Amino acid sequence: MSVLPIVRIGHPVLRRRTAELPLEQLKSSTVRTLIKAMVPTMRKAQGVGLAANQVGVGLNLAVLECRASRRYPGKDDFPLQAYANIHIVKYSKKQVVDWEGCLSVPGYRGLVPRSESVTFEALTPEGKPVKRSVKGFQARVIQHETDHLNGLCYLDRMIDMRSLTHLDEFK
Ligand code: NI
């Protein structure tokens, strides 16, 4: 399966809100092929999530997976998931501050506050509407990917830019 090039911060597609997919488009072969290519792209880059605009496509689509991640050791695993039209409908008041990185901002980490748990609504690749509540690292990743889909990146969420750290200095 082909691996797609990941665009980096500065590319305008990362700053535009992505478009919702009507059901017919979600089931089209173009979109199915895109989702199938986003999975190996995320895995090869050792990411735990990837939004479609990170591969240059302005659609509300994301994949996520955490399996004994080398980039994020010690984080709870979660299985491979793909969603379209993701909307977070509930944020826990309680927030947790932790390190985040981004495949579109390679080489850096920063401290980002996120809700400890969230509830989101989305469509599965088969077009089935789902409503899921997630917590911990998975909640952080869903918030990070939903930000991408809305034209934001984690740097916008950092409270103090002084925590921005190059990976060579991160230990
Ligand atoms: Ni990212």
PDB file of C-alpha atoms and ligand atoms in Angstrom:
ATOM      1  CA  MET A   1       0.000   0.000   0.000  1.00  0.00           C
ATOM      2  CA  SER A   2       1.326   3.381  -0.975  1.00  0.00           C
ATOM      3  CA  VAL A   3       2.567   5.811   1.648  1.00  0.00           C
ATOM      4  CA  LEU A   4       1.534   9.431   1.168  1.00  0.00           C
ATOM      5  CA  PRO A   5       3.730  12.491   1.708  1.00  0.00           C
ATOM      6  CA  ILE A   6       2.893  14.368   4.918  1.00  0.00           C
ATOM      7  CA  VAL A   7       2.662  18.149   4.634  1.00  0.00           C
ATOM      8  CA  ARG A   8       4.381  20.293   7.224  1.00  0.00           C
ATOM      9  CA  ILE A   9       3.302  23.342   9.174  1.00  0.00           C
ATOM     10  CA  GLY A  10       3.219  26.346   6.874  1.00  0.00           C
ATOM     11  CA  HIS A  11       1.202  24.525   4.215  1.00  0.00           C
ATOM     12  CA  PRO A  12      -2.146  26.348   3.922  1.00  0.00           C
ATOM     13  CA  VAL A  13      -4.167  23.102   3.862  1.00  0.00           C
ATOM     14  CA  LEU A  14      -3.320  22.668   7.556  1.00  0.00           C
ATOM     15  CA  ARG A  15      -4.894  26.051   8.317  1.00  0.00           C
ATOM     16  CA  ARG A  16      -8.201  25.497   6.562  1.00  0.00           C
ATOM     17  CA  ARG A  17     -11.227  23.861   8.136  1.00  0.00           C
ATOM     18  CA  THR A  18     -11.801  20.545   6.346  1.00  0.00           C
ATOM     19  CA  ALA A  19     -15.041  19.706   4.523  1.00  0.00           C
ATOM     20  CA  GLU A  20     -17.645  17.259   5.788  1.00  0.00           C
ATOM     21  CA  LEU A  21     -18.168  14.189   3.626  1.00  0.00           C
ATOM     22  CA  PRO A  22     -21.607  13.314   2.359  1.00  0.00           C
ATOM     23  CA  LEU A  23     -22.279   9.576   2.651  1.00  0.00           C
ATOM     24  CA  GLU A  24     -21.853   8.969  -1.102  1.00  0.00           C
ATOM     25  CA  GLN A  25     -18.427  10.586  -1.046  1.00  0.00           C
ATOM     26  CA  LEU A  26     -17.370   8.603   2.025  1.00  0.00           C
ATOM     27  CA  LYS A  27     -18.218   5.387   0.199  1.00  0.00           C
ATOM     28  CA  SER A  28     -16.506   6.427  -3.039  1.00  0.00           C
ATOM     29  CA  SER A  29     -13.474   4.464  -4.179  1.00  0.00           C
ATOM     30  CA  THR A  30     -11.350   7.637  -4.023  1.00  0.00           C
ATOM     31  CA  VAL A  31     -12.046   8.119  -0.331  1.00  0.00           C
ATOM     32  CA  ARG A  32     -11.745   4.419   0.479  1.00  0.00           C
ATOM     33  CA  THR A  33      -8.348   4.375  -1.213  1.00  0.00           C
ATOM     34  CA  LEU A  34      -7.349   7.507   0.694  1.00  0.00           C
ATOM     35  CA  ILE A  35      -8.259   5.971   4.074  1.00  0.00           C
ATOM     36  CA  LYS A  36      -6.391   2.773   3.148  1.00  0.00           C
ATOM     37  CA  ALA A  37      -3.301   4.833   2.305  1.00  0.00           C
ATOM     38  CA  MET A  38      -3.517   6.987   5.452  1.00  0.00           C
ATOM     39  CA  VAL A  39      -3.062   3.930   7.699  1.00  0.00           C
ATOM     40  CA  PRO A  40       0.401   2.869   6.412  1.00  0.00           C
ATOM     41  CA  THR A  41       1.359   6.550   6.166  1.00  0.00           C
ATOM     42  CA  MET A  42       0.620   6.996   9.884  1.00  0.00           C
ATOM     43  CA  ARG A  43       2.359   3.735  10.806  1.00  0.00           C
ATOM     44  CA  LYS A  44       5.493   4.396   8.762  1.00  0.00           C
ATOM     45  CA  ALA A  45       5.838   7.830  10.364  1.00  0.00           C
ATOM     46  CA  GLN A  46       5.293   6.189  13.784  1.00  0.00           C
ATOM     47  CA  GLY A  47       2.349   8.460  14.418  1.00  0.00           C
ATOM     48  CA  VAL A  48      -0.629   7.724  16.645  1.00  0.00           C
ATOM     49  CA  GLY A  49      -3.029   9.756  14.517  1.00  0.00           C
ATOM     50  CA  LEU A  50      -3.240  11.350  11.082  1.00  0.00           C
ATOM     51  CA  ALA A  51      -5.768  13.819   9.682  1.00  0.00           C
ATOM     52  CA  ALA A  52      -6.529  13.932   5.948  1.00  0.00           C
ATOM     53  CA  ASN A  53      -5.321  17.518   5.587  1.00  0.00           C
ATOM     54  CA  GLN A  54      -1.907  16.314   6.797  1.00  0.00           C
ATOM     55  CA  VAL A  55      -1.689  14.434   3.498  1.00  0.00           C
ATOM     56  CA  GLY A  56      -2.992  17.459   1.627  1.00  0.00           C
ATOM     57  CA  VAL A  57      -6.668  16.489   1.402  1.00  0.00           C
ATOM     58  CA  GLY A  58      -9.145  18.962   2.888  1.00  0.00           C
ATOM     59  CA  LEU A  59     -11.693  16.411   4.083  1.00  0.00           C
ATOM     60  CA  ASN A  60     -12.905  15.670   7.616  1.00  0.00           C
ATOM     61  CA  LEU A  61     -11.247  12.266   7.917  1.00  0.00           C
ATOM     62  CA  ALA A  62      -8.749  10.893  10.412  1.00  0.00           C
ATOM     63  CA  VAL A  63      -7.124   7.636  11.432  1.00  0.00           C
ATOM     64  CA  LEU A  64      -5.679   6.801  14.833  1.00  0.00           C
ATOM     65  CA  GLU A  65      -3.912   3.872  16.442  1.00  0.00           C
ATOM     66  CA  CYS A  66      -1.516   3.305  19.307  1.00  0.00           C
ATOM     67  CA  ARG A  67       0.301  -0.019  19.522  1.00  0.00           C
ATOM     68  CA  ALA A  68       3.317   0.026  21.808  1.00  0.00           C
ATOM     69  CA  SER A  69       4.272   3.337  20.249  1.00  0.00           C
ATOM     70  CA  ARG A  70       7.978   4.065  20.093  1.00  0.00           C
ATOM     71  CA  ARG A  71       7.264   7.771  19.757  1.00  0.00           C
ATOM     72  CA  TYR A  72       5.025   7.716  22.832  1.00  0.00           C
ATOM     73  CA  PRO A  73       6.332   4.992  25.140  1.00  0.00           C
ATOM     74  CA  GLY A  74       4.278   4.210  28.213  1.00  0.00           C
ATOM     75  CA  LYS A  75       1.002   5.439  26.712  1.00  0.00           C
ATOM     76  CA  ASP A  76      -2.107   3.294  26.724  1.00  0.00           C
ATOM     77  CA  ASP A  77      -2.669   1.421  23.480  1.00  0.00           C
ATOM     78  CA  PHE A  78      -5.829   1.813  21.449  1.00  0.00           C
ATOM     79  CA  PRO A  79      -6.881  -0.049  18.304  1.00  0.00           C
ATOM     80  CA  LEU A  80      -6.871   1.233  14.728  1.00  0.00           C
ATOM     81  CA  GLN A  81      -9.850   3.442  14.021  1.00  0.00           C
ATOM     82  CA  ALA A  82     -10.890   5.596  11.066  1.00  0.00           C
ATOM     83  CA  TYR A  83     -13.566   8.266  11.205  1.00  0.00           C
ATOM     84  CA  ALA A  84     -15.161  10.893   9.039  1.00  0.00           C
ATOM     85  CA  ASN A  85     -17.049  14.027  10.100  1.00  0.00           C
ATOM     86  CA  ILE A  86     -15.616  14.010  13.611  1.00  0.00           C
ATOM     87  CA  HIS A  87     -17.206  16.375  16.099  1.00  0.00           C
ATOM     88  CA  ILE A  88     -16.365  16.522  19.759  1.00  0.00           C
ATOM     89  CA  VAL A  89     -19.655  17.095  21.545  1.00  0.00           C
ATOM     90  CA  LYS A  90     -18.522  16.963  25.159  1.00  0.00           C
ATOM     91  CA  TYR A  91     -15.284  17.934  26.926  1.00  0.00           C
ATOM     92  CA  SER A  92     -14.522  17.041  30.527  1.00  0.00           C
ATOM     93  CA  LYS A  93     -13.904  20.055  32.687  1.00  0.00           C
ATOM     94  CA  LYS A  94     -10.827  18.343  34.064  1.00  0.00           C
ATOM     95  CA  GLN A  95      -7.782  18.975  31.923  1.00  0.00           C
ATOM     96  CA  VAL A  96      -4.427  17.217  31.838  1.00  0.00           C
ATOM     97  CA  VAL A  97      -1.173  18.771  30.644  1.00  0.00           C
ATOM     98  CA  ASP A  98       1.135  16.442  28.717  1.00  0.00           C
ATOM     99  CA  TRP A  99       3.663  16.388  25.884  1.00  0.00           C
ATOM    100  CA  GLU A 100       2.462  16.329  22.291  1.00  0.00           C
ATOM    101  CA  GLY A 101       4.210  16.137  18.982  1.00  0.00           C
ATOM    102  CA  CYS A 102       2.914  16.241  15.445  1.00  0.00           C
ATOM    103  CA  LEU A 103       3.982  14.613  12.180  1.00  0.00           C
ATOM    104  CA  SER A 104       3.475  18.020  10.543  1.00  0.00           C
ATOM    105  CA  VAL A 105       5.818  19.699  13.051  1.00  0.00           C
ATOM    106  CA  PRO A 106       8.623  17.125  12.933  1.00  0.00           C
ATOM    107  CA  GLY A 107      11.264  17.076  15.636  1.00  0.00           C
ATOM    108  CA  TYR A 108       9.435  18.964  18.370  1.00  0.00           C
ATOM    109  CA  ARG A 109       7.339  18.403  21.474  1.00  0.00           C
ATOM    110  CA  GLY A 110       5.373  20.827  23.598  1.00  0.00           C
ATOM    111  CA  LEU A 111       3.203  20.750  26.703  1.00  0.00           C
ATOM    112  CA  VAL A 112      -0.489  20.971  25.831  1.00  0.00           C
ATOM    113  CA  PRO A 113      -3.520  21.010  28.134  1.00  0.00           C
ATOM    114  CA  ARG A 114      -6.378  18.759  26.970  1.00  0.00           C
ATOM    115  CA  SER A 115      -9.622  17.568  28.461  1.00  0.00           C
ATOM    116  CA  GLU A 116      -9.070  14.283  30.259  1.00  0.00           C
ATOM    117  CA  SER A 117     -12.091  12.752  28.526  1.00  0.00           C
ATOM    118  CA  VAL A 118     -14.252  13.673  25.544  1.00  0.00           C
ATOM    119  CA  THR A 119     -17.310  12.396  23.726  1.00  0.00           C
ATOM    120  CA  PHE A 120     -17.275  12.605  19.941  1.00  0.00           C
ATOM    121  CA  GLU A 121     -19.650  11.830  17.116  1.00  0.00           C
ATOM    122  CA  ALA A 122     -18.428  10.605  13.745  1.00  0.00           C
ATOM    123  CA  LEU A 123     -19.069   8.247  10.866  1.00  0.00           C
ATOM    124  CA  THR A 124     -17.185   4.987  10.416  1.00  0.00           C
ATOM    125  CA  PRO A 125     -15.682   4.375   6.941  1.00  0.00           C
ATOM    126  CA  GLU A 126     -18.783   2.260   6.275  1.00  0.00           C
ATOM    127  CA  GLY A 127     -20.970   5.283   6.957  1.00  0.00           C
ATOM    128  CA  LYS A 128     -22.279   4.157  10.324  1.00  0.00           C
ATOM    129  CA  PRO A 129     -22.861   6.992  12.821  1.00  0.00           C
ATOM    130  CA  VAL A 130     -21.070   6.428  16.131  1.00  0.00           C
ATOM    131  CA  LYS A 131     -20.867   8.281  19.422  1.00  0.00           C
ATOM    132  CA  ARG A 132     -17.857   7.372  21.588  1.00  0.00           C
ATOM    133  CA  SER A 133     -16.535   8.505  24.921  1.00  0.00           C
ATOM    134  CA  VAL A 134     -12.788   8.174  25.360  1.00  0.00           C
ATOM    135  CA  LYS A 135     -10.297   9.159  28.021  1.00  0.00           C
ATOM    136  CA  GLY A 136      -6.592   9.459  28.619  1.00  0.00           C
ATOM    137  CA  PHE A 137      -4.185   9.296  25.704  1.00  0.00           C
ATOM    138  CA  GLN A 138      -6.892   8.382  23.204  1.00  0.00           C
ATOM    139  CA  ALA A 139      -8.886  11.460  24.244  1.00  0.00           C
ATOM    140  CA  ARG A 140      -5.752  13.556  23.716  1.00  0.00           C
ATOM    141  CA  VAL A 141      -5.214  12.111  20.241  1.00  0.00           C
ATOM    142  CA  ILE A 142      -8.842  12.666  19.185  1.00  0.00           C
ATOM    143  CA  GLN A 143      -8.613  16.289  20.348  1.00  0.00           C
ATOM    144  CA  HIS A 144      -5.312  16.730  18.466  1.00  0.00           C
ATOM    145  CA  GLU A 145      -6.737  15.266  15.218  1.00  0.00           C
ATOM    146  CA  THR A 146     -10.003  17.204  15.521  1.00  0.00           C
ATOM    147  CA  ASP A 147      -7.942  20.371  15.872  1.00  0.00           C
ATOM    148  CA  HIS A 148      -6.176  19.524  12.589  1.00  0.00           C
ATOM    149  CA  LEU A 149      -9.556  19.046  10.906  1.00  0.00           C
ATOM    150  CA  ASN A 150     -10.526  22.517  12.110  1.00  0.00           C
ATOM    151  CA  GLY A 151      -7.311  24.148  10.873  1.00  0.00           C
ATOM    152  CA  LEU A 152      -5.486  24.205  14.206  1.00  0.00           C
ATOM    153  CA  CYS A 153      -2.286  22.570  15.422  1.00  0.00           C
ATOM    154  CA  TYR A 154      -1.023  21.785  18.917  1.00  0.00           C
ATOM    155  CA  LEU A 155       1.209  24.860  18.944  1.00  0.00           C
ATOM    156  CA  ASP A 156      -1.989  26.953  19.023  1.00  0.00           C
ATOM    157  CA  ARG A 157      -3.044  25.136  22.213  1.00  0.00           C
ATOM    158  CA  MET A 158       0.194  25.530  24.144  1.00  0.00           C
ATOM    159  CA  ILE A 159      -0.137  27.792  27.167  1.00  0.00           C
ATOM    160  CA  ASP A 160       3.565  28.541  27.367  1.00  0.00           C
ATOM    161  CA  MET A 161       5.758  28.329  24.264  1.00  0.00           C
ATOM    162  CA  ARG A 162       8.785  27.995  26.529  1.00  0.00           C
ATOM    163  CA  SER A 163       8.045  24.262  26.857  1.00  0.00           C
ATOM    164  CA  LEU A 164       8.642  23.791  23.106  1.00  0.00           C
ATOM    165  CA  THR A 165      11.462  21.250  22.938  1.00  0.00           C
ATOM    166  CA  HIS A 166      13.479  19.780  20.118  1.00  0.00           C
ATOM    167  CA  LEU A 167      13.483  15.971  20.271  1.00  0.00           C
ATOM    168  CA  ASP A 168      17.286  15.986  20.597  1.00  0.00           C
ATOM    169  CA  GLU A 169      16.831  17.849  23.893  1.00  0.00           C
ATOM    170  CA  PHE A 170      13.815  15.828  25.045  1.00  0.00           C
ATOM    171  CA  LYS A 171      14.716  13.459  27.902  1.00  0.00           C
TER     172      LYS A 171
HETATM  173 NI    NI B   1      -0.645  16.430  14.392  1.00  0.00          NI
END
